DNA sequence: TATGAATGAGCTTTCATTCAT
DNA sequence: AATGAATGAAAGCTCATTCAT
């Protein structure tokens, strides 16, 4: 069998991108394979040729994008920065992604919610990586007294992800006029104020 | 037409309660009217008789429970407490409800997420009341310097609701072992530390 | 819940009868539920309301009709006749049924073939009853020397059913001009000639 | 165009053999071209290259194998034996084939059944040859008084084929424990008993 | 010849909603 | 008010067939 042609890979990507757009616009349930195929400009059956099922397609979108996020988070966590700066960088990355690829971010956040409903969000491999990395990060910060008093490092990852989701969805979907800078500084306030770097 | 008999009201309530259980267990999409009717022990058609449609039924669940929450929040906001204490009471109420009526809370939070997807969460009347009340509360606190440095009062309600949703869903559905006390103190750390009241 | 109204039973029967006609005409694979619904003059979904699935519908046709045949065979076997007469009566019943209800017979025979392909023909409850009853009948005949020399009683039921199927399908579907009397006497020749009753 | 290379012929045969195995295992409807291609170890499209369509492929299997059987039957009929011996040889050939090439036999018998359903079995060229040859054979036997009393020569071919199909399918698919010798002597008992040759 | 990606018609099944009783 | 049979639109998935390379 010949190696996957560039054409083939391009087709796959086109379908994946189309899927992101349609899932973001309509949500999982209301999305029809026919919509994705049309949006991608390919035949109906080709979606199944590449992805096997609607759920598998959504899983792929979810996996690939959370994997990217997990890598970013892990990279930042491994870098040589203060805990506060690490969190700031992660937040900036998330907020910037939301501005640059709103549909992509929307899908993975909303699908995160859908999985939460099924008890399959925090157990998802890449999500779990993010949570674990953040937890370690916050535990280190706690040990150095860098957390706000009362903030519990084991709870913070879930709070952070929830706050991020809520805020981004509010901005993207509900068109709530929240400023990225305000969002960043608000969430950052969960970390200790002692290291009050100039926010802007 | 005669006034609603007690029987009639009881039937309606039975259906509503059954709907909460089924929606919580299966989610909106996977819930079938037949499931609700069976769970309530009533005839299929009666669900339509009382609620008109599946969506209307879910709307009713959503409305009634957010209305209750909105009233609590408004009541607390109007009470004579410090901002920190008000938020603490609201948090306690939310966490206690999640323990006492997990299915009810699960439905309104997850359905909140579904509506967010459609841009109809923060614009929902009762949700908007909660947000507005919290915003005013945080704005007052900000004016009195009671917020953590960097925390923006307009952003805080969305952050708070998102964190709450995330945390409660994690506890209820993902069975993440988070302690209510830890959750409370973590979220409370968003408020200024100056007023470090004894947490318990 | 009210007992099944006569209407309801009639509807069910109408669908069943329509199914027999369509299955006989087109075979299992080529039969679409839409055809059956149309033939029965009912809505599409009603077929599912009563039978759950296409296969379950076909199973019902198969079961009910083989059950009837099994009862006839068992009744005849229990009657006070010579083995030869018993077989004659069974043959007559089968051939007469094929003339009176050709579609019904066609369906159960052809579906018999389809199940044979899956190794589920002779193990089907009612088919197995027929085979077992015939086997006992032939074993008794063998003990009394009533079988043709060489005929093995354990093999005869399968031979008999195969011959019957072949002959009836040839008559019904392939329109091979075989006479019932000739068919009967030919198959009967498997039994001993000693009891040469006047065949016509 | 160059004459078919040995390679080409070998490929064709490989596909045909694979088709026999898959058709035998799954039946006509459940067989997918993809299965056959995989079983044959060739590319998907090559099946179409050689056979044009799924049905044409099955037709080829059916044709080639019934042609072989027809030739055997005709050869036997033309040979210098008693009618009883001719039938015995045909039976032996069929039963031996079923043991040696169970999949091949299974396909042509079950496909025979499928065609019967469509009224296209007895009219198939090679099947018709077999039936005609057997009919002539039985008519000759009848004229010489070699048939069991009551056996009608025009009916016997169909009875014989049906019995054979039933018995072989029972052995191959339903795993009914029938002995070849018992089957042979039972079916042979349709011929006159006068010439009771030693069965073995 | 050979490959396998691409196409799209067709089918089963589900289930919200309606309605006669 | 109450019942549940009846309706039919909708959508996921399969797979024979085509075709560009």
PDB file of N, CA and C in Angstrom, chain D residues 5-70:
ATOM      1  N   UNK D   5      -1.521 -13.452 -18.793  1.00  0.00           N
ATOM      2  CA  UNK D   5      -0.335 -14.022 -18.170  1.00  0.00           C
ATOM      3  C   UNK D   5      -0.760 -15.068 -17.148  1.00  0.00           C
ATOM      4  N   UNK D   6       0.117 -15.987 -16.844  1.00  0.00           N
ATOM      5  CA  UNK D   6      -0.203 -16.967 -15.799  1.00  0.00           C
ATOM      6  C   UNK D   6      -0.533 -16.242 -14.493  1.00  0.00           C
ATOM      7  N   UNK D   7       0.183 -15.179 -14.270  1.00  0.00           N
ATOM      8  CA  UNK D   7      -0.096 -14.357 -13.104  1.00  0.00           C
ATOM      9  C   UNK D   7      -1.551 -13.943 -13.052  1.00  0.00           C
ATOM     10  N   UNK D   8      -1.999 -13.453 -14.191  1.00  0.00           N
ATOM     11  CA  UNK D   8      -3.356 -12.944 -14.267  1.00  0.00           C
ATOM     12  C   UNK D   8      -4.353 -14.056 -13.942  1.00  0.00           C
ATOM     13  N   UNK D   9      -4.148 -15.203 -14.545  1.00  0.00           N
ATOM     14  CA  UNK D   9      -5.082 -16.302 -14.292  1.00  0.00           C
ATOM     15  C   UNK D   9      -5.024 -16.708 -12.825  1.00  0.00           C
ATOM     16  N   UNK D  10      -3.846 -16.694 -12.264  1.00  0.00           N
ATOM     17  CA  UNK D  10      -3.700 -17.097 -10.867  1.00  0.00           C
ATOM     18  C   UNK D  10      -4.424 -16.109  -9.957  1.00  0.00           C
ATOM     19  N   UNK D  11      -4.312 -14.839 -10.312  1.00  0.00           N
ATOM     20  CA  UNK D  11      -5.006 -13.830  -9.519  1.00  0.00           C
ATOM     21  C   UNK D  11      -6.517 -14.059  -9.533  1.00  0.00           C
ATOM     22  N   UNK D  12      -7.000 -14.298 -10.743  1.00  0.00           N
ATOM     23  CA  UNK D  12      -8.431 -14.529 -10.887  1.00  0.00           C
ATOM     24  C   UNK D  12      -8.879 -15.705 -10.024  1.00  0.00           C
ATOM     25  N   UNK D  13      -8.109 -16.766 -10.078  1.00  0.00           N
ATOM     26  CA  UNK D  13      -8.461 -17.952  -9.307  1.00  0.00           C
ATOM     27  C   UNK D  13      -8.406 -17.685  -7.807  1.00  0.00           C
ATOM     28  N   UNK D  14      -7.399 -16.924  -7.428  1.00  0.00           N
ATOM     29  CA  UNK D  14      -7.295 -16.606  -6.000  1.00  0.00           C
ATOM     30  C   UNK D  14      -8.525 -15.859  -5.505  1.00  0.00           C
ATOM     31  N   UNK D  15      -8.962 -14.938  -6.341  1.00  0.00           N
ATOM     32  CA  UNK D  15     -10.155 -14.182  -5.949  1.00  0.00           C
ATOM     33  C   UNK D  15     -11.363 -15.103  -5.878  1.00  0.00           C
ATOM     34  N   UNK D  16     -11.475 -15.955  -6.860  1.00  0.00           N
ATOM     35  CA  UNK D  16     -12.612 -16.868  -6.892  1.00  0.00           C
ATOM     36  C   UNK D  16     -12.617 -17.772  -5.664  1.00  0.00           C
ATOM     37  N   UNK D  17     -11.465 -18.294  -5.332  1.00  0.00           N
ATOM     38  CA  UNK D  17     -11.395 -19.168  -4.160  1.00  0.00           C
ATOM     39  C   UNK D  17     -11.724 -18.412  -2.875  1.00  0.00           C
ATOM     40  N   UNK D  18     -11.198 -17.222  -2.801  1.00  0.00           N
ATOM     41  CA  UNK D  18     -11.503 -16.416  -1.624  1.00  0.00           C
ATOM     42  C   UNK D  18     -12.999 -16.153  -1.549  1.00  0.00           C
ATOM     43  N   UNK D  19     -13.591 -15.874  -2.688  1.00  0.00           N
ATOM     44  CA  UNK D  19     -15.031 -15.591  -2.720  1.00  0.00           C
ATOM     45  C   UNK D  19     -15.811 -16.789  -2.210  1.00  0.00           C
ATOM     46  N   UNK D  20     -15.402 -17.984  -2.634  1.00  0.00           N
ATOM     47  CA  UNK D  20     -16.087 -19.186  -2.167  1.00  0.00           C
ATOM     48  C   UNK D  20     -16.041 -19.259  -0.650  1.00  0.00           C
ATOM     49  N   UNK D  21     -14.865 -19.034  -0.109  1.00  0.00           N
ATOM     50  CA  UNK D  21     -14.742 -19.136   1.352  1.00  0.00           C
ATOM     51  C   UNK D  21     -15.619 -18.104   2.067  1.00  0.00           C
ATOM     52  N   UNK D  22     -15.586 -16.887   1.556  1.00  0.00           N
ATOM     53  CA  UNK D  22     -16.345 -15.842   2.239  1.00  0.00           C
ATOM     54  C   UNK D  22     -17.846 -16.037   2.060  1.00  0.00           C
ATOM     55  N   UNK D  23     -18.257 -16.361   0.843  1.00  0.00           N
ATOM     56  CA  UNK D  23     -19.691 -16.601   0.620  1.00  0.00           C
ATOM     57  C   UNK D  23     -20.172 -17.746   1.494  1.00  0.00           C
ATOM     58  N   UNK D  24     -19.348 -18.784   1.624  1.00  0.00           N
ATOM     59  CA  UNK D  24     -19.757 -19.929   2.434  1.00  0.00           C
ATOM     60  C   UNK D  24     -19.910 -19.533   3.893  1.00  0.00           C
ATOM     61  N   UNK D  25     -19.004 -18.693   4.335  1.00  0.00           N
ATOM     62  CA  UNK D  25     -19.010 -18.334   5.751  1.00  0.00           C
ATOM     63  C   UNK D  25     -20.119 -17.344   6.094  1.00  0.00           C
ATOM     64  N   UNK D  26     -20.302 -16.362   5.217  1.00  0.00           N
ATOM     65  CA  UNK D  26     -21.200 -15.262   5.585  1.00  0.00           C
ATOM     66  C   UNK D  26     -22.496 -15.242   4.804  1.00  0.00           C
ATOM     67  N   UNK D  27     -22.568 -15.963   3.713  1.00  0.00           N
ATOM     68  CA  UNK D  27     -23.755 -15.874   2.877  1.00  0.00           C
ATOM     69  C   UNK D  27     -23.665 -14.683   1.942  1.00  0.00           C
ATOM     70  N   UNK D  28     -24.532 -14.684   0.960  1.00  0.00           N
ATOM     71  CA  UNK D  28     -24.466 -13.674  -0.084  1.00  0.00           C
ATOM     72  C   UNK D  28     -24.615 -12.264   0.457  1.00  0.00           C
ATOM     73  N   UNK D  29     -25.659 -12.036   1.207  1.00  0.00           N
ATOM     74  CA  UNK D  29     -25.959 -10.668   1.640  1.00  0.00           C
ATOM     75  C   UNK D  29     -24.860 -10.099   2.527  1.00  0.00           C
ATOM     76  N   UNK D  30     -24.414 -10.891   3.458  1.00  0.00           N
ATOM     77  CA  UNK D  30     -23.463 -10.373   4.444  1.00  0.00           C
ATOM     78  C   UNK D  30     -22.038 -10.292   3.899  1.00  0.00           C
ATOM     79  N   UNK D  31     -21.833 -10.810   2.725  1.00  0.00           N
ATOM     80  CA  UNK D  31     -20.488 -10.759   2.151  1.00  0.00           C
ATOM     81  C   UNK D  31     -20.225  -9.392   1.534  1.00  0.00           C
ATOM     82  N   UNK D  32     -19.091  -8.817   1.900  1.00  0.00           N
ATOM     83  CA  UNK D  32     -18.708  -7.542   1.305  1.00  0.00           C
ATOM     84  C   UNK D  32     -17.518  -7.751   0.386  1.00  0.00           C
ATOM     85  N   UNK D  33     -17.512  -6.998  -0.658  1.00  0.00           N
ATOM     86  CA  UNK D  33     -16.394  -7.100  -1.590  1.00  0.00           C
ATOM     87  C   UNK D  33     -15.075  -6.920  -0.835  1.00  0.00           C
ATOM     88  N   UNK D  34     -15.093  -6.056   0.131  1.00  0.00           N
ATOM     89  CA  UNK D  34     -13.878  -5.812   0.910  1.00  0.00           C
ATOM     90  C   UNK D  34     -13.387  -7.094   1.582  1.00  0.00           C
ATOM     91  N   UNK D  35     -14.317  -7.904   2.064  1.00  0.00           N
ATOM     92  CA  UNK D  35     -13.930  -9.155   2.698  1.00  0.00           C
ATOM     93  C   UNK D  35     -13.216 -10.058   1.702  1.00  0.00           C
ATOM     94  N   UNK D  36     -13.800 -10.151   0.528  1.00  0.00           N
ATOM     95  CA  UNK D  36     -13.233 -11.035  -0.486  1.00  0.00           C
ATOM     96  C   UNK D  36     -11.842 -10.559  -0.880  1.00  0.00           C
ATOM     97  N   UNK D  37     -11.722  -9.263  -1.109  1.00  0.00           N
ATOM     98  CA  UNK D  37     -10.413  -8.726  -1.505  1.00  0.00           C
ATOM     99  C   UNK D  37      -9.378  -9.017  -0.431  1.00  0.00           C
ATOM    100  N   UNK D  38      -9.776  -8.814   0.799  1.00  0.00           N
ATOM    101  CA  UNK D  38      -8.830  -9.063   1.892  1.00  0.00           C
ATOM    102  C   UNK D  38      -8.460 -10.544   1.970  1.00  0.00           C
ATOM    103  N   UNK D  39      -9.490 -11.378   1.896  1.00  0.00           N
ATOM    104  CA  UNK D  39      -9.254 -12.816   1.955  1.00  0.00           C
ATOM    105  C   UNK D  39      -8.326 -13.255   0.826  1.00  0.00           C
ATOM    106  N   UNK D  40      -8.484 -12.633  -0.335  1.00  0.00           N
ATOM    107  CA  UNK D  40      -7.651 -13.005  -1.483  1.00  0.00           C
ATOM    108  C   UNK D  40      -6.296 -12.319  -1.442  1.00  0.00           C
ATOM    109  N   UNK D  41      -6.188 -11.318  -0.593  1.00  0.00           N
ATOM    110  CA  UNK D  41      -4.938 -10.577  -0.527  1.00  0.00           C
ATOM    111  C   UNK D  41      -4.674  -9.710  -1.749  1.00  0.00           C
ATOM    112  N   UNK D  42      -5.752  -9.221  -2.337  1.00  0.00           N
ATOM    113  CA  UNK D  42      -5.580  -8.329  -3.487  1.00  0.00           C
ATOM    114  C   UNK D  42      -6.262  -6.992  -3.201  1.00  0.00           C
ATOM    115  N   UNK D  43      -6.029  -6.074  -4.097  1.00  0.00           N
ATOM    116  CA  UNK D  43      -6.629  -4.756  -3.898  1.00  0.00           C
ATOM    117  C   UNK D  43      -8.117  -4.805  -4.184  1.00  0.00           C
ATOM    118  N   UNK D  44      -8.793  -3.952  -3.450  1.00  0.00           N
ATOM    119  CA  UNK D  44     -10.230  -3.816  -3.566  1.00  0.00           C
ATOM    120  C   UNK D  44     -10.715  -3.807  -5.009  1.00  0.00           C
ATOM    121  N   UNK D  45     -10.154  -2.872  -5.765  1.00  0.00           N
ATOM    122  CA  UNK D  45     -10.638  -2.643  -7.116  1.00  0.00           C
ATOM    123  C   UNK D  45     -10.410  -3.817  -8.048  1.00  0.00           C
ATOM    124  N   UNK D  46      -9.514  -4.696  -7.678  1.00  0.00           N
ATOM    125  CA  UNK D  46      -9.175  -5.788  -8.589  1.00  0.00           C
ATOM    126  C   UNK D  46     -10.328  -6.771  -8.734  1.00  0.00           C
ATOM    127  N   UNK D  47     -11.097  -6.908  -7.689  1.00  0.00           N
ATOM    128  CA  UNK D  47     -12.265  -7.777  -7.774  1.00  0.00           C
ATOM    129  C   UNK D  47     -13.179  -7.273  -8.879  1.00  0.00           C
ATOM    130  N   UNK D  48     -13.339  -5.968  -8.939  1.00  0.00           N
ATOM    131  CA  UNK D  48     -14.180  -5.402  -9.993  1.00  0.00           C
ATOM    132  C   UNK D  48     -13.515  -5.533 -11.349  1.00  0.00           C
ATOM    133  N   UNK D  49     -12.225  -5.402 -11.334  1.00  0.00           N
ATOM    134  CA  UNK D  49     -11.497  -5.541 -12.585  1.00  0.00           C
ATOM    135  C   UNK D  49     -11.778  -6.904 -13.220  1.00  0.00           C
ATOM    136  N   UNK D  50     -11.786  -7.925 -12.417  1.00  0.00           N
ATOM    137  CA  UNK D  50     -11.963  -9.265 -12.968  1.00  0.00           C
ATOM    138  C   UNK D  50     -13.411  -9.697 -13.099  1.00  0.00           C
ATOM    139  N   UNK D  51     -14.259  -9.257 -12.197  1.00  0.00           N
ATOM    140  CA  UNK D  51     -15.609  -9.819 -12.181  1.00  0.00           C
ATOM    141  C   UNK D  51     -16.734  -8.812 -12.361  1.00  0.00           C
ATOM    142  N   UNK D  52     -16.413  -7.567 -12.347  1.00  0.00           N
ATOM    143  CA  UNK D  52     -17.425  -6.583 -12.717  1.00  0.00           C
ATOM    144  C   UNK D  52     -18.413  -6.213 -11.631  1.00  0.00           C
ATOM    145  N   UNK D  53     -18.889  -7.202 -10.894  1.00  0.00           N
ATOM    146  CA  UNK D  53     -19.834  -6.873  -9.819  1.00  0.00           C
ATOM    147  C   UNK D  53     -19.912  -8.032  -8.847  1.00  0.00           C
ATOM    148  N   UNK D  54     -20.460  -7.760  -7.724  1.00  0.00           N
ATOM    149  CA  UNK D  54     -20.606  -8.794  -6.702  1.00  0.00           C
ATOM    150  C   UNK D  54     -21.462  -9.940  -7.211  1.00  0.00           C
ATOM    151  N   UNK D  55     -22.557  -9.594  -7.834  1.00  0.00           N
ATOM    152  CA  UNK D  55     -23.441 -10.644  -8.329  1.00  0.00           C
ATOM    153  C   UNK D  55     -22.770 -11.463  -9.418  1.00  0.00           C
ATOM    154  N   UNK D  56     -22.043 -10.793 -10.282  1.00  0.00           N
ATOM    155  CA  UNK D  56     -21.359 -11.528 -11.347  1.00  0.00           C
ATOM    156  C   UNK D  56     -20.348 -12.504 -10.759  1.00  0.00           C
ATOM    157  N   UNK D  57     -19.720 -12.086  -9.680  1.00  0.00           N
ATOM    158  CA  UNK D  57     -18.753 -12.972  -9.023  1.00  0.00           C
ATOM    159  C   UNK D  57     -19.437 -14.206  -8.466  1.00  0.00           C
ATOM    160  N   UNK D  58     -20.553 -13.972  -7.797  1.00  0.00           N
ATOM    161  CA  UNK D  58     -21.287 -15.107  -7.253  1.00  0.00           C
ATOM    162  C   UNK D  58     -21.812 -15.988  -8.385  1.00  0.00           C
ATOM    163  N   UNK D  59     -22.288 -15.347  -9.439  1.00  0.00           N
ATOM    164  CA  UNK D  59     -22.750 -16.116 -10.588  1.00  0.00           C
ATOM    165  C   UNK D  59     -21.652 -17.016 -11.117  1.00  0.00           C
ATOM    166  N   UNK D  60     -20.454 -16.479 -11.167  1.00  0.00           N
ATOM    167  CA  UNK D  60     -19.337 -17.270 -11.676  1.00  0.00           C
ATOM    168  C   UNK D  60     -19.090 -18.486 -10.798  1.00  0.00           C
ATOM    169  N   UNK D  61     -19.074 -18.257  -9.494  1.00  0.00           N
ATOM    170  CA  UNK D  61     -18.897 -19.376  -8.574  1.00  0.00           C
ATOM    171  C   UNK D  61     -19.985 -20.423  -8.813  1.00  0.00           C
ATOM    172  N   UNK D  62     -21.207 -19.930  -8.892  1.00  0.00           N
ATOM    173  CA  UNK D  62     -22.352 -20.823  -9.061  1.00  0.00           C
ATOM    174  C   UNK D  62     -22.242 -21.593 -10.375  1.00  0.00           C
ATOM    175  N   UNK D  63     -22.018 -20.843 -11.432  1.00  0.00           N
ATOM    176  CA  UNK D  63     -21.928 -21.455 -12.761  1.00  0.00           C
ATOM    177  C   UNK D  63     -20.845 -22.527 -12.810  1.00  0.00           C
ATOM    178  N   UNK D  64     -19.651 -22.143 -12.446  1.00  0.00           N
ATOM    179  CA  UNK D  64     -18.533 -23.064 -12.613  1.00  0.00           C
ATOM    180  C   UNK D  64     -18.753 -24.354 -11.851  1.00  0.00           C
ATOM    181  N   UNK D  65     -19.306 -24.246 -10.642  1.00  0.00           N
ATOM    182  CA  UNK D  65     -19.431 -25.448  -9.843  1.00  0.00           C
ATOM    183  C   UNK D  65     -20.622 -26.309 -10.245  1.00  0.00           C
ATOM    184  N   UNK D  66     -21.703 -25.660 -10.646  1.00  0.00           N
ATOM    185  CA  UNK D  66     -22.818 -26.464 -11.143  1.00  0.00           C
ATOM    186  C   UNK D  66     -22.464 -27.083 -12.479  1.00  0.00           C
ATOM    187  N   UNK D  67     -21.659 -26.391 -13.263  1.00  0.00           N
ATOM    188  CA  UNK D  67     -21.212 -26.968 -14.535  1.00  0.00           C
ATOM    189  C   UNK D  67     -20.422 -28.240 -14.282  1.00  0.00           C
ATOM    190  N   UNK D  68     -19.539 -28.178 -13.311  1.00  0.00           N
ATOM    191  CA  UNK D  68     -18.767 -29.369 -12.962  1.00  0.00           C
ATOM    192  C   UNK D  68     -19.690 -30.505 -12.542  1.00  0.00           C
ATOM    193  N   UNK D  69     -20.649 -30.168 -11.678  1.00  0.00           N
ATOM    194  CA  UNK D  69     -21.568 -31.207 -11.204  1.00  0.00           C
ATOM    195  C   UNK D  69     -22.391 -31.756 -12.368  1.00  0.00           C
ATOM    196  N   UNK D  70     -22.826 -30.848 -13.222  1.00  0.00           N
ATOM    197  CA  UNK D  70     -23.627 -31.284 -14.370  1.00  0.00           C
ATOM    198  C   UNK D  70     -22.820 -32.238 -15.245  1.00  0.00           C
TER     199      UNK D  70
END
